[in-house]
C-alpha positions as YAML, in Angstrom:
chain: A
units: angstrom
residues:
- id: 1
  name: ASP
  ca: [120.08, 118.91, 88.24]
- id: 2
  name: LEU
  ca: [122.18, 116.96, 86.39]
- id: 3
  name: SER
  ca: [125.03, 116.79, 89.05]
- id: 4
  name: THR
  ca: [122.46, 115.43, 91.73]
- id: 5
  name: GLY
  ca: [119.61, 113.76, 89.61]
- id: 6
  name: ILE
  ca: [116.59, 115.65, 91.20]
- id: 7
  name: ILE
  ca: [113.78, 116.81, 89.10]
- id: 8
  name: TYR
  ca: [112.52, 119.97, 90.82]
- id: 9
  name: ARG
  ca: [108.82, 121.02, 88.96]
- id: 10
  name: ARG
  ca: [106.94, 124.46, 89.35]
- id: 11
  name: ARG
  ca: [103.61, 124.76, 88.50]
- id: 12
  name: ILE
  ca: [100.30, 126.56, 88.18]
- id: 13
  name: ALA
  ca: [97.16, 124.25, 88.84]
- id: 14
  name: THR
  ca: [93.69, 125.18, 88.26]
- id: 15
  name: CYS
  ca: [90.97, 124.20, 89.86]
- id: 16
  name: GLN
  ca: [86.93, 124.43, 90.28]
- id: 17
  name: ASN
  ca: [85.34, 126.75, 93.28]
- id: 18
  name: VAL
  ca: [84.04, 124.04, 95.46]
- id: 19
  name: ILE
  ca: [82.79, 126.10, 98.15]
- id: 20
  name: PRO
  ca: [79.15, 125.76, 97.62]
- id: 21
  name: GLU
  ca: [76.84, 128.41, 96.21]
- id: 22
  name: ILE
  ca: [74.78, 129.00, 99.68]
- id: 23
  name: LEU
  ca: [78.20, 130.60, 101.09]
- id: 24
  name: ARG
  ca: [79.18, 132.20, 97.44]
- id: 25
  name: LYS
  ca: [75.74, 133.65, 97.04]
- id: 26
  name: ASN
  ca: [76.35, 136.37, 100.10]
- id: 27
  name: SER
  ca: [76.60, 139.10, 98.81]
- id: 28
  name: SER
  ca: [75.89, 141.55, 100.97]
- id: 29
  name: VAL
  ca: [78.80, 140.68, 103.11]
- id: 30
  name: SER
  ca: [81.43, 142.60, 100.99]
- id: 31
  name: GLN
  ca: [84.73, 139.80, 101.92]
- id: 32
  name: VAL
  ca: [82.66, 136.70, 100.91]
- id: 33
  name: SER
  ca: [82.14, 137.85, 97.04]
- id: 34
  name: VAL
  ca: [85.45, 137.01, 96.90]
- id: 35
  name: LEU
  ca: [84.21, 133.19, 97.28]
- id: 36
  name: LYS
  ca: [82.39, 133.95, 94.00]
- id: 37
  name: VAL
  ca: [84.89, 132.79, 92.12]
- id: 38
  name: PRO
  ca: [84.64, 130.11, 89.37]
- id: 39
  name: ASP
  ca: [88.49, 129.04, 89.49]
- id: 40
  name: ILE
  ca: [91.14, 128.51, 92.04]
- id: 41
  name: TYR
  ca: [94.37, 128.60, 91.59]
- id: 42
  name: LEU
  ca: [97.38, 126.88, 93.75]
- id: 43
  name: GLU
  ca: [101.57, 126.73, 92.84]
- id: 44
  name: GLU
  ca: [102.81, 123.39, 93.20]
- id: 45
  name: GLU
  ca: [106.49, 121.96, 93.48]
- id: 46
  name: SER
  ca: [107.40, 118.92, 93.81]
- id: 47
  name: TRP
  ca: [111.23, 117.47, 93.59]
- id: 48
  name: LEU
  ca: [111.85, 114.16, 92.28]
- id: 49
  name: ASN
  ca: [114.50, 112.15, 93.42]
- id: 50
  name: MET
  ca: [115.09, 109.06, 91.60]
- id: 51
  name: GLN
  ca: [118.16, 107.71, 93.12]
- id: 52
  name: LYS
  ca: [116.10, 107.47, 95.97]
- id: 53
  name: ARG
  ca: [113.31, 106.42, 94.99]
- id: 54
  name: ASN
  ca: [111.90, 109.46, 96.19]
- id: 55
  name: MET
  ca: [109.73, 112.57, 95.70]
- id: 56
  name: ALA
  ca: [108.63, 115.84, 98.19]
- id: 57
  name: MET
  ca: [105.29, 117.85, 96.99]
- id: 58
  name: LYS
  ca: [104.39, 121.83, 98.29]
- id: 59
  name: THR
  ca: [101.67, 123.59, 97.93]
- id: 60
  name: HIS
  ca: [99.71, 126.43, 98.26]
- id: 61
  name: CYS
  ca: [97.06, 128.74, 97.39]
- id: 62
  name: LEU
  ca: [97.53, 131.19, 95.39]
- id: 63
  name: THR
  ca: [93.79, 132.64, 95.66]
- id: 64
  name: TRP
  ca: [92.16, 134.53, 97.94]
- id: 65
  name: THR
  ca: [96.09, 134.96, 99.87]
- id: 66
  name: GLN
  ca: [94.50, 138.31, 101.72]
- id: 67
  name: TYR
  ca: [91.93, 135.93, 103.13]
- id: 68
  name: ALA
  ca: [93.35, 132.08, 103.54]
- id: 69
  name: SER
  ca: [96.23, 130.24, 103.46]
- id: 70
  name: LEU
  ca: [95.61, 126.60, 102.33]
- id: 71
  name: SER
  ca: [99.57, 124.31, 102.13]
- id: 72
  name: GLU
  ca: [100.13, 120.89, 101.76]
- id: 73
  name: GLU
  ca: [103.08, 119.04, 101.50]
- id: 74
  name: SER
  ca: [103.18, 115.61, 100.67]
- id: 75
  name: VAL
  ca: [106.23, 113.08, 100.69]
- id: 76
  name: PHE
  ca: [106.06, 109.26, 98.90]
- id: 77
  name: ARG
  ca: [108.75, 107.36, 99.68]
- id: 78
  name: GLU
  ca: [109.95, 103.39, 98.73]
- id: 79
  name: SER
  ca: [108.95, 101.53, 102.11]
- id: 80
  name: LEU
  ca: [111.45, 100.10, 104.42]
- id: 81
  name: GLU
  ca: [109.05, 97.38, 104.75]
- id: 82
  name: ASN
  ca: [108.82, 96.34, 100.79]
- id: 83
  name: PRO
  ca: [110.36, 98.18, 98.35]
- id: 84
  name: ASN
  ca: [107.30, 97.96, 95.79]
- id: 85
  name: TRP
  ca: [105.20, 100.09, 98.22]
- id: 86
  name: THR
  ca: [104.97, 103.23, 99.20]
- id: 87
  name: ASP
  ca: [104.44, 105.70, 101.94]
- id: 88
  name: PHE
  ca: [102.72, 108.87, 101.84]
- id: 89
  name: ILE
  ca: [103.12, 111.38, 104.56]
- id: 90
  name: GLN
  ca: [100.77, 114.00, 103.97]
- id: 91
  name: LYS
  ca: [100.91, 117.41, 106.09]
- id: 92
  name: GLY
  ca: [98.34, 120.33, 105.19]
- id: 93
  name: ARG
  ca: [97.57, 123.93, 106.84]
- id: 94
  name: ILE
  ca: [94.29, 125.64, 106.31]
- id: 95
  name: SER
  ca: [93.48, 129.38, 108.89]
- id: 96
  name: VAL
  ca: [90.79, 131.77, 107.29]
- id: 97
  name: THR
  ca: [91.17, 134.61, 108.32]
- id: 98
  name: GLY
  ca: [88.80, 138.50, 107.59]
- id: 99
  name: ALA
  ca: [85.90, 136.77, 106.76]
- id: 100
  name: GLY
  ca: [84.44, 136.97, 109.96]
- id: 101
  name: LEU
  ca: [81.63, 134.53, 111.56]
- id: 102
  name: LEU
  ca: [82.42, 132.39, 108.36]
- id: 103
  name: ASN
  ca: [85.92, 132.36, 109.07]
- id: 104
  name: CYS
  ca: [85.04, 129.15, 110.90]
- id: 105
  name: VAL
  ca: [82.37, 127.61, 108.12]
- id: 106
  name: LEU
  ca: [85.06, 128.22, 105.44]
- id: 107
  name: GLU
  ca: [87.44, 126.34, 107.53]
- id: 108
  name: ALA
  ca: [85.30, 123.59, 109.19]
- id: 109
  name: PHE
  ca: [84.49, 123.26, 104.78]
- id: 110
  name: ALA
  ca: [87.83, 123.01, 103.94]
- id: 111
  name: GLN
  ca: [89.51, 120.38, 106.64]
- id: 112
  name: SER
  ca: [85.90, 118.48, 105.46]
- id: 113
  name: PHE
  ca: [86.97, 118.10, 101.65]
- id: 114
  name: LEU
  ca: [91.00, 117.92, 102.17]
- id: 115
  name: LYS
  ca: [90.65, 115.15, 104.74]
- id: 116
  name: GLN
  ca: [88.12, 112.79, 101.87]
- id: 117
  name: GLY
  ca: [90.30, 113.64, 99.01]
- id: 118
  name: VAL
  ca: [93.81, 112.25, 101.47]
- id: 119
  name: LYS
  ca: [90.67, 109.01, 101.27]
- id: 120
  name: LYS
  ca: [91.34, 108.78, 98.59]
...
């Protein structure tokens, strides 16, 4: 946007399915068979404001939308303490429905996986 100087991007990311094989192989439960996909698709939107030195990002999952909701919001901005530092703020939401008894297991796995990513 030439008037604001904000650069907007929207893209689709392809990620490898990281759900453990033991959860994907259980084909006796019809809902679980959707977990067998090799890739997961995410939509990411970002707004980069070079004048204010910040970037906001929103990501949500496009795969398994009938069973799960996964979204994440991040903000990168110049630190008030030191302009050479970056403050990083992240929020995420995970909800799994329609997988019966596996709802809690899948939510716990997703939460653990995302926490590992945050630590990196």
